[in-house]
Protein backbone atom coordinates (compact mmCIF):
# COMPACT_ATOMS: atom_id res chain seq x y z
CA MET A 1 23.07 18.06 -13.37
CA GLN A 2 19.35 19.23 -13.33
CA GLY A 3 17.09 17.13 -10.91
CA ASP A 4 19.81 15.98 -8.46
CA GLU A 5 18.12 17.52 -5.47
CA GLU A 6 17.28 15.38 -2.50
CA ARG A 7 13.67 13.96 -2.73
CA ASP A 8 11.77 13.86 0.66
CA ALA A 9 10.97 10.18 1.07
CA LYS A 10 8.53 10.73 3.95
CA SER A 11 6.24 13.07 1.84
CA ALA A 12 6.48 10.71 -1.16
CA MET A 13 5.45 7.88 0.88
CA LEU A 14 2.57 9.69 2.50
CA ARG A 15 1.37 10.85 -1.06
CA GLY A 16 1.75 7.27 -2.24
CA LEU A 17 -0.46 6.09 0.93
CA ARG A 18 -3.03 8.51 -0.36
CA LEU A 19 -2.70 6.96 -3.72
CA ARG A 20 -1.48 10.20 -5.26
CA CYS A 21 1.44 11.01 -7.48
CA PRO A 22 4.90 11.01 -5.31
CA SER A 23 5.98 14.15 -7.12
CA CYS A 24 3.14 16.62 -7.01
CA GLY A 25 0.56 14.90 -4.68
CA ARG A 26 -2.36 15.74 -6.95
CA GLY A 27 -2.61 13.20 -9.86
CA ARG A 28 -3.85 9.77 -9.24
CA LEU A 29 -1.27 7.04 -8.86
CA LEU A 30 -3.22 3.94 -9.97
CA SER A 31 -5.72 3.36 -12.72
CA GLY A 32 -7.98 0.55 -11.54
CA TYR A 33 -7.23 -1.38 -8.36
CA LEU A 34 -3.46 -2.17 -8.79
CA LYS A 35 -2.35 -0.89 -12.21
CA VAL A 36 -0.09 1.93 -12.09
CA LYS A 37 -0.59 4.82 -14.36
CA ASP A 38 1.95 5.50 -17.15
CA SER A 39 2.25 9.12 -15.99
CA CYS A 40 0.69 11.68 -13.78
CA ALA A 41 -2.16 13.64 -15.33
CA CYS A 42 -1.15 16.77 -13.22
CA CYS A 43 2.68 16.99 -13.49
CA GLY A 44 3.59 14.54 -16.13
CA GLN A 45 5.87 12.53 -13.94
CA ALA A 46 6.48 9.12 -15.63
CA LEU A 47 5.16 6.41 -13.34
CA HIS A 48 5.59 3.40 -15.54
CA HIS A 49 9.24 2.75 -13.99
CA ALA A 50 7.63 1.55 -10.83
CA SER A 51 8.65 -1.96 -10.10
CA VAL A 52 7.02 -3.08 -6.77
CA ASP A 53 6.60 -6.78 -7.51
CA ASP A 54 5.67 -8.77 -4.48
CA GLY A 55 6.83 -6.41 -1.70
CA PRO A 56 3.47 -4.87 -1.06
CA ALA A 57 1.55 -8.11 -0.83
CA TYR A 58 4.12 -9.52 1.72
CA PHE A 59 3.97 -6.31 3.82
CA THR A 60 0.03 -6.29 3.56
CA LEU A 61 0.05 -9.87 4.67
CA MET A 62 2.06 -9.04 7.65
CA VAL A 63 -0.15 -6.13 8.66
CA VAL A 64 -3.30 -8.13 8.21
CA ALA A 65 -1.78 -10.95 10.39
CA ALA A 66 -0.72 -8.40 13.19
CA ILE A 67 -4.32 -7.20 13.33
CA ILE A 68 -6.13 -10.69 12.97
CA PHE A 69 -4.07 -13.03 15.26
CA PRO A 70 -4.35 -10.78 18.43
CA LEU A 71 -8.12 -10.41 17.71
CA PHE A 72 -8.36 -14.21 17.85
CA GLY A 73 -6.91 -14.23 21.14
CA VAL A 74 -9.17 -11.48 22.54
CA ILE A 75 -12.30 -13.24 21.14
CA TYR A 76 -11.36 -16.42 22.81
CA ALA A 77 -10.39 -14.82 26.12
CA VAL A 78 -13.56 -12.99 26.42
CA GLY A 79 -15.84 -15.94 25.75
CA GLU A 80 -16.25 -19.42 24.07
CA PRO A 81 -17.76 -18.60 20.69
CA GLU A 82 -18.55 -21.11 17.89
CA PRO A 83 -15.14 -21.76 16.15
CA ILE A 84 -16.93 -21.89 12.83
CA TRP A 85 -18.32 -18.39 13.25
CA VAL A 86 -15.15 -16.96 14.46
CA ALA A 87 -13.13 -18.57 11.63
CA LEU A 88 -15.66 -17.20 8.85
CA SER A 89 -15.92 -13.84 10.47
CA MET A 90 -11.95 -13.65 10.80
CA MET A 91 -11.54 -14.86 6.99
CA VAL A 92 -13.94 -12.08 5.92
CA LEU A 93 -12.25 -9.51 7.93
CA ALA A 94 -8.85 -10.59 6.65
CA THR A 95 -9.99 -10.43 3.19
CA VAL A 96 -11.55 -7.02 3.51
CA LEU A 97 -8.53 -5.59 5.31
CA ALA A 98 -6.07 -7.06 2.60
CA LEU A 99 -8.15 -5.50 -0.28
CA LEU A 100 -8.11 -1.99 1.63
CA ILE A 101 -4.67 -2.00 2.56
CA LEU A 102 -2.89 -3.48 -0.53
CA PRO A 103 -3.26 -0.57 -2.93
CA ARG A 104 -2.08 1.89 -0.24
CA VAL A 105 1.07 -0.21 0.44
CA LYS A 106 1.65 -0.37 -3.21
CA GLY A 107 1.60 3.51 -3.23
CA VAL A 108 3.92 3.78 -0.38
CA PHE A 109 6.48 1.57 -2.07
CA ILE A 110 6.10 3.62 -5.30
CA GLY A 111 6.69 6.75 -3.22
CA LEU A 112 9.81 5.38 -1.79
CA GLN A 113 11.20 4.20 -5.23
CA TRP A 114 10.41 7.69 -6.54
CA ALA A 115 12.26 9.40 -3.55
CA LYS A 116 15.32 7.22 -3.79
CA ARG A 117 15.29 7.54 -7.73
CA LEU A 118 15.00 3.77 -8.11
CA PHE A 119 14.34 1.85 -11.42
CA GLY A 120 14.60 4.92 -13.51
CA PHE A 121 12.59 7.50 -11.41
């Protein structure tokens, strides 16, 4: 059967991390911030099958927490800053990190789904 060859999950996930098509690596994966394109403009690979739901959000939350919580400890170990300023700066940092990381994690999830032929890929 045509198309039964093994797909490389690592390269597909890296392409997704760069927000590129998991098949060719050239076309854009998302239109806008988080909306998945219907198909790749370069190779024609259908992308509308992607069903990533809440996975990227949960994973992004874990990554941001793994960065923010140790940073709290370091800040308080080094000195005694005003708690309100630490809280505000950490909220801003957490928000910016989440906004930067979320589309890339979604791309990684789509790349993995494509490589494993899940959800009609």
